[in-house]
PDB file of C-alpha atoms in Angstrom:
ATOM      1  CA  MET G  22      26.427  -7.584  24.041  1.00 71.00           C
ATOM      2  CA  THR G  23      24.877  -8.621  26.680  1.00 88.00           C
ATOM      3  CA  ASP G  24      22.207 -11.821  26.671  1.00 96.00           C
ATOM      4  CA  ARG G  25      18.714 -12.065  27.382  1.00 96.00           C
ATOM      5  CA  PRO G  26      17.387 -15.499  27.848  1.00 97.00           C
ATOM      6  CA  PRO G  27      15.357 -17.411  27.089  1.00 98.00           C
ATOM      7  CA  LEU G  28      17.585 -17.300  23.889  1.00 98.00           C
ATOM      8  CA  PRO G  29      16.610 -19.156  20.454  1.00 98.00           C
ATOM      9  CA  PRO G  30      15.754 -21.660  18.762  1.00 98.00           C
ATOM     10  CA  PHE G  31      13.262 -21.585  21.873  1.00 98.00           C
ATOM     11  CA  THR G  32      11.286 -24.731  22.702  1.00 98.00           C
ATOM     12  CA  ARG G  33       7.624 -24.256  23.614  1.00 98.00           C
ATOM     13  CA  ASP G  34       8.733 -23.613  27.483  1.00 97.00           C
ATOM     14  CA  THR G  35      11.236 -20.892  26.473  1.00 98.00           C
ATOM     15  CA  ALA G  36       8.975 -19.233  24.056  1.00 98.00           C
ATOM     16  CA  ALA G  37       6.461 -19.077  26.175  1.00 97.00           C
ATOM     17  CA  GLN G  38       8.618 -17.327  28.534  1.00 97.00           C
ATOM     18  CA  LYS G  39       9.407 -14.900  26.537  1.00 98.00           C
ATOM     19  CA  VAL G  40       6.054 -14.313  26.253  1.00 98.00           C
ATOM     20  CA  GLN G  41       5.085 -14.270  29.821  1.00 97.00           C
ATOM     21  CA  ALA G  42       8.675 -12.163  30.684  1.00 97.00           C
ATOM     22  CA  ALA G  43       7.193  -9.976  27.476  1.00 98.00           C
ATOM     23  CA  GLU G  44       2.785  -9.255  29.109  1.00 98.00           C
ATOM     24  CA  GLU G  45       5.104  -8.488  32.726  1.00 97.00           C
ATOM     25  CA  ALA G  46       7.485  -5.888  31.271  1.00 98.00           C
ATOM     26  CA  TRP G  47       5.469  -3.665  29.327  1.00 98.00           C
ATOM     27  CA  ASN G  48       2.993  -3.790  31.976  1.00 98.00           C
ATOM     28  CA  THR G  49       5.128  -1.864  34.488  1.00 97.00           C
ATOM     29  CA  ARG G  50       4.181   0.484  31.522  1.00 98.00           C
ATOM     30  CA  ASP G  51       8.190   1.820  31.442  1.00 98.00           C
ATOM     31  CA  PRO G  52       9.370   2.503  28.338  1.00 98.00           C
ATOM     32  CA  HIS G  53      12.617   2.875  28.358  1.00 97.00           C
ATOM     33  CA  LYS G  54      12.771  -1.024  30.561  1.00 97.00           C
ATOM     34  CA  VAL G  55      10.508  -1.936  27.830  1.00 98.00           C
ATOM     35  CA  ALA G  56      12.543  -1.092  24.875  1.00 97.00           C
ATOM     36  CA  LEU G  57      16.103  -3.147  26.309  1.00 97.00           C
ATOM     37  CA  ALA G  58      13.852  -5.904  24.648  1.00 98.00           C
ATOM     38  CA  TYR G  59      14.682  -5.035  21.502  1.00 98.00           C
ATOM     39  CA  SER G  60      17.484  -4.272  19.400  1.00 98.00           C
ATOM     40  CA  GLU G  61      19.579  -1.360  18.281  1.00 97.00           C
ATOM     41  CA  ASP G  62      18.236  -1.402  15.573  1.00 97.00           C
ATOM     42  CA  SER G  63      15.238  -3.321  15.948  1.00 98.00           C
ATOM     43  CA  VAL G  64      12.742  -2.573  13.681  1.00 98.00           C
ATOM     44  CA  TRP G  65       8.779  -2.674  14.164  1.00 98.00           C
ATOM     45  CA  ARG G  66       5.288  -2.174  12.952  1.00 98.00           C
ATOM     46  CA  ASN G  67       2.998  -1.048  15.237  1.00 97.00           C
ATOM     47  CA  ARG G  68       0.001  -0.612  13.597  1.00 97.00           C
ATOM     48  CA  ASP G  69      -0.230   1.719  10.706  1.00 96.00           C
ATOM     49  CA  THR G  70       3.325   3.004  12.389  1.00 97.00           C
ATOM     50  CA  PHE G  71       6.486   2.167  11.672  1.00 98.00           C
ATOM     51  CA  LEU G  72      10.056   2.180  14.228  1.00 98.00           C
ATOM     52  CA  THR G  73      13.258   1.802  14.358  1.00 98.00           C
ATOM     53  CA  GLY G  74      15.638   1.011  17.158  1.00 97.00           C
ATOM     54  CA  ARG G  75      14.943   1.292  21.019  1.00 97.00           C
ATOM     55  CA  LEU G  76      15.081   5.192  20.958  1.00 97.00           C
ATOM     56  CA  GLU G  77      11.855   5.216  18.326  1.00 98.00           C
ATOM     57  CA  ILE G  78      10.601   2.530  20.233  1.00 98.00           C
ATOM     58  CA  ALA G  79      10.867   3.913  23.753  1.00 98.00           C
ATOM     59  CA  GLU G  80       9.633   7.396  22.767  1.00 98.00           C
ATOM     60  CA  PHE G  81       6.846   5.650  20.892  1.00 98.00           C
ATOM     61  CA  LEU G  82       6.069   4.151  24.610  1.00 98.00           C
ATOM     62  CA  THR G  83       6.078   7.186  25.973  1.00 98.00           C
ATOM     63  CA  ARG G  84       3.557   8.513  24.114  1.00 98.00           C
ATOM     64  CA  LYS G  85       1.100   5.118  23.831  1.00 98.00           C
ATOM     65  CA  TRP G  86       1.230   4.735  27.467  1.00 98.00           C
ATOM     66  CA  GLN G  87       0.622   8.880  28.292  1.00 97.00           C
ATOM     67  CA  ARG G  88      -3.016   8.136  25.850  1.00 97.00           C
ATOM     68  CA  GLU G  89      -3.745   4.912  27.193  1.00 98.00           C
ATOM     69  CA  GLN G  90      -3.995   5.697  31.387  1.00 97.00           C
ATOM     70  CA  GLU G  91      -4.867   2.304  33.636  1.00 97.00           C
ATOM     71  CA  TYR G  92      -2.982   0.182  30.435  1.00 98.00           C
ATOM     72  CA  ALA G  93      -3.516  -3.532  31.421  1.00 98.00           C
ATOM     73  CA  LEU G  94      -1.847  -6.496  28.884  1.00 98.00           C
ATOM     74  CA  ARG G  95      -1.935  -9.856  28.446  1.00 98.00           C
ATOM     75  CA  LYS G  96      -0.394 -12.227  26.427  1.00 97.00           C
ATOM     76  CA  ASP G  97      -0.541 -15.172  25.288  1.00 97.00           C
ATOM     77  CA  LEU G  98       1.789 -17.427  22.663  1.00 98.00           C
ATOM     78  CA  TRP G  99       0.439 -18.831  19.933  1.00 97.00           C
ATOM     79  CA  ALA G 100       3.348 -20.231  18.076  1.00 98.00           C
ATOM     80  CA  PHE G 101       6.960 -20.537  17.566  1.00 98.00           C
ATOM     81  CA  ASP G 102       9.802 -21.702  15.483  1.00 98.00           C
ATOM     82  CA  GLY G 103      13.264 -21.544  15.608  1.00 98.00           C
ATOM     83  CA  ASN G 104      14.215 -17.976  16.286  1.00 98.00           C
ATOM     84  CA  ARG G 105      10.465 -16.429  16.058  1.00 98.00           C
ATOM     85  CA  ILE G 106       7.254 -16.051  17.839  1.00 99.00           C
ATOM     86  CA  ALA G 107       3.864 -15.411  16.647  1.00 98.00           C
ATOM     87  CA  VAL G 108       0.630 -14.458  19.253  1.00 98.00           C
ATOM     88  CA  ARG G 109      -2.186 -13.821  20.701  1.00 97.00           C
ATOM     89  CA  PHE G 110      -2.778 -10.069  22.591  1.00 97.00           C
ATOM     90  CA  GLN G 111      -5.434  -8.353  24.532  1.00 98.00           C
ATOM     91  CA  TYR G 112      -5.463  -5.535  26.401  1.00 98.00           C
ATOM     92  CA  GLU G 113      -8.310  -2.419  27.947  1.00 98.00           C
ATOM     93  CA  CYS G 114      -6.811   0.824  28.841  1.00 98.00           C
ATOM     94  CA  ARG G 115      -8.820   5.032  29.728  1.00 98.00           C
ATOM     95  CA  ASP G 116      -8.050   7.486  26.550  1.00 98.00           C
ATOM     96  CA  THR G 117      -7.584  11.289  28.419  1.00 96.00           C
ATOM     97  CA  ASP G 118     -11.735  11.432  28.410  1.00 97.00           C
ATOM     98  CA  GLY G 119     -12.260   8.613  30.225  1.00 98.00           C
ATOM     99  CA  ARG G 120     -13.539   6.279  27.584  1.00 98.00           C
ATOM    100  CA  TRP G 121     -13.005   2.072  27.556  1.00 98.00           C
ATOM    101  CA  TRP G 122     -11.426   0.669  25.264  1.00 98.00           C
ATOM    102  CA  ARG G 123     -10.344  -2.682  24.964  1.00 98.00           C
ATOM    103  CA  SER G 124      -7.467  -4.493  21.334  1.00 98.00           C
ATOM    104  CA  TYR G 125      -7.202  -6.989  20.336  1.00 98.00           C
ATOM    105  CA  GLY G 126      -3.292  -7.854  18.647  1.00 98.00           C
ATOM    106  CA  ASN G 127      -1.612 -10.958  16.541  1.00 98.00           C
ATOM    107  CA  GLU G 128       2.379  -9.932  17.386  1.00 98.00           C
ATOM    108  CA  LEU G 129       4.908 -11.711  15.241  1.00 98.00           C
ATOM    109  CA  TRP G 130       7.800 -12.075  16.553  1.00 98.00           C
ATOM    110  CA  GLU G 131      11.670 -12.394  15.388  1.00 98.00           C
ATOM    111  CA  PHE G 132      14.677 -13.051  18.046  1.00 98.00           C
ATOM    112  CA  ASP G 133      18.963 -12.472  17.537  1.00 98.00           C
ATOM    113  CA  ALA G 134      21.384 -15.600  18.746  1.00 98.00           C
ATOM    114  CA  HIS G 135      20.963 -12.742  21.962  1.00 98.00           C
ATOM    115  CA  GLY G 136      17.375 -12.803  22.881  1.00 98.00           C
ATOM    116  CA  LEU G 137      17.238  -9.238  21.768  1.00 98.00           C
ATOM    117  CA  MET G 138      14.171  -8.870  18.963  1.00 98.00           C
ATOM    118  CA  THR G 139      15.440  -8.021  16.262  1.00 98.00           C
ATOM    119  CA  ARG G 140      11.301  -7.949  15.264  1.00 98.00           C
ATOM    120  CA  ARG G 141       8.043  -7.178  15.960  1.00 98.00           C
ATOM    121  CA  GLU G 142       5.398  -5.983  13.458  1.00 98.00           C
ATOM    122  CA  ALA G 143       1.390  -5.603  15.406  1.00 98.00           C
ATOM    123  CA  SER G 144      -2.022  -5.693  13.101  1.00 98.00           C
ATOM    124  CA  ILE G 145      -4.653  -4.440  15.990  1.00 98.00           C
ATOM    125  CA  ASN G 146      -8.189  -3.597  16.931  1.00 97.00           C
ATOM    126  CA  ASP G 147      -9.752  -1.940  19.394  1.00 98.00           C
ATOM    127  CA  VAL G 148     -13.557  -1.527  21.269  1.00 97.00           C
ATOM    128  CA  PRO G 149     -15.095   0.201  22.630  1.00 98.00           C
ATOM    129  CA  ILE G 150     -16.536  -0.977  26.393  1.00 98.00           C
ATOM    130  CA  GLU G 151     -17.943   0.546  29.246  1.00 98.00           C
ATOM    131  CA  GLU G 152     -16.033   0.762  32.451  1.00 97.00           C
ATOM    132  CA  ARG G 153     -18.668  -2.605  34.067  1.00 97.00           C
ATOM    133  CA  GLU G 154     -17.052  -4.815  31.394  1.00 97.00           C
ATOM    134  CA  ARG G 155     -13.219  -4.932  32.131  1.00 97.00           C
ATOM    135  CA  ARG G 156     -11.461  -7.910  32.584  1.00 95.00           C
ATOM    136  CA  ILE G 157      -7.649  -7.004  32.487  1.00 96.00           C
ATOM    137  CA  PHE G 158      -6.902  -5.049  36.441  1.00 94.00           C
ATOM    138  CA  GLY G 159      -3.133  -5.528  36.384  1.00 93.00           C
ATOM    139  CA  PRO G 160      -0.757  -7.575  35.579  1.00 94.00           C
ATOM    140  CA  ARG G 161      -1.567 -10.879  35.927  1.00 94.00           C
ATOM    141  CA  PRO G 162      -1.475 -13.237  38.521  1.00 94.00           C
ATOM    142  CA  GLU G 163       1.238 -15.394  39.592  1.00 93.00           C
ATOM    143  CA  PRO G 164      -0.668 -17.972  39.313  1.00 93.00           C
ATOM    144  CA  GLU G 165      -2.278 -17.815  35.647  1.00 93.00           C
ATOM    145  CA  HIS G 166       0.803 -17.538  34.252  1.00 93.00           C
ATOM    146  CA  GLY G 167       1.059 -19.389  31.203  1.00 88.00           C
ATOM    147  CA  ALA G 168      -2.988 -19.648  30.594  1.00 90.00           C
ATOM    148  CA  THR G 169      -5.005 -18.947  28.198  1.00 90.00           C
ATOM    149  CA  PHE G 170      -6.754 -15.433  28.101  1.00 86.00           C
ATOM    150  CA  PRO G 171     -11.014 -15.636  26.818  1.00 88.00           C
ATOM    151  CA  VAL G 172     -11.669 -13.909  23.124  1.00 87.00           C
ATOM    152  CA  ARG G 173     -14.738 -12.539  25.191  1.00 80.00           C
TER     153      ARG G 173
END
């Protein structure tokens, strides 16, 4: 098995690196690339959807990014301990009817010794926004890596 650094136990710096790497991967909107960060038997709860394994994760993400167009994400490290990381995030997207949304959420992550995520639990709330209210445009510029993204 190939390691996916940084590996647990996490420090503040390595946890922040893991969060930034996840943000960058998700902003590619490439479901197969994103799924490689999860163990073969990874367990997910995403809102009211429960998934197991990379294949289900990739299929879920494919459907997600078909619905959520122009998706752009920001993740912030909230806390870490050993092999676990807690994350706050926001993303914006346009639905297939052209309406804009900002989604706020929290994730709990658990990793194996190889740095693969074995568990992800996400709680997410959606808020309709006007296009003029958008704040998230594409991937985060490198000078902003690690900066906390404001709630409003």
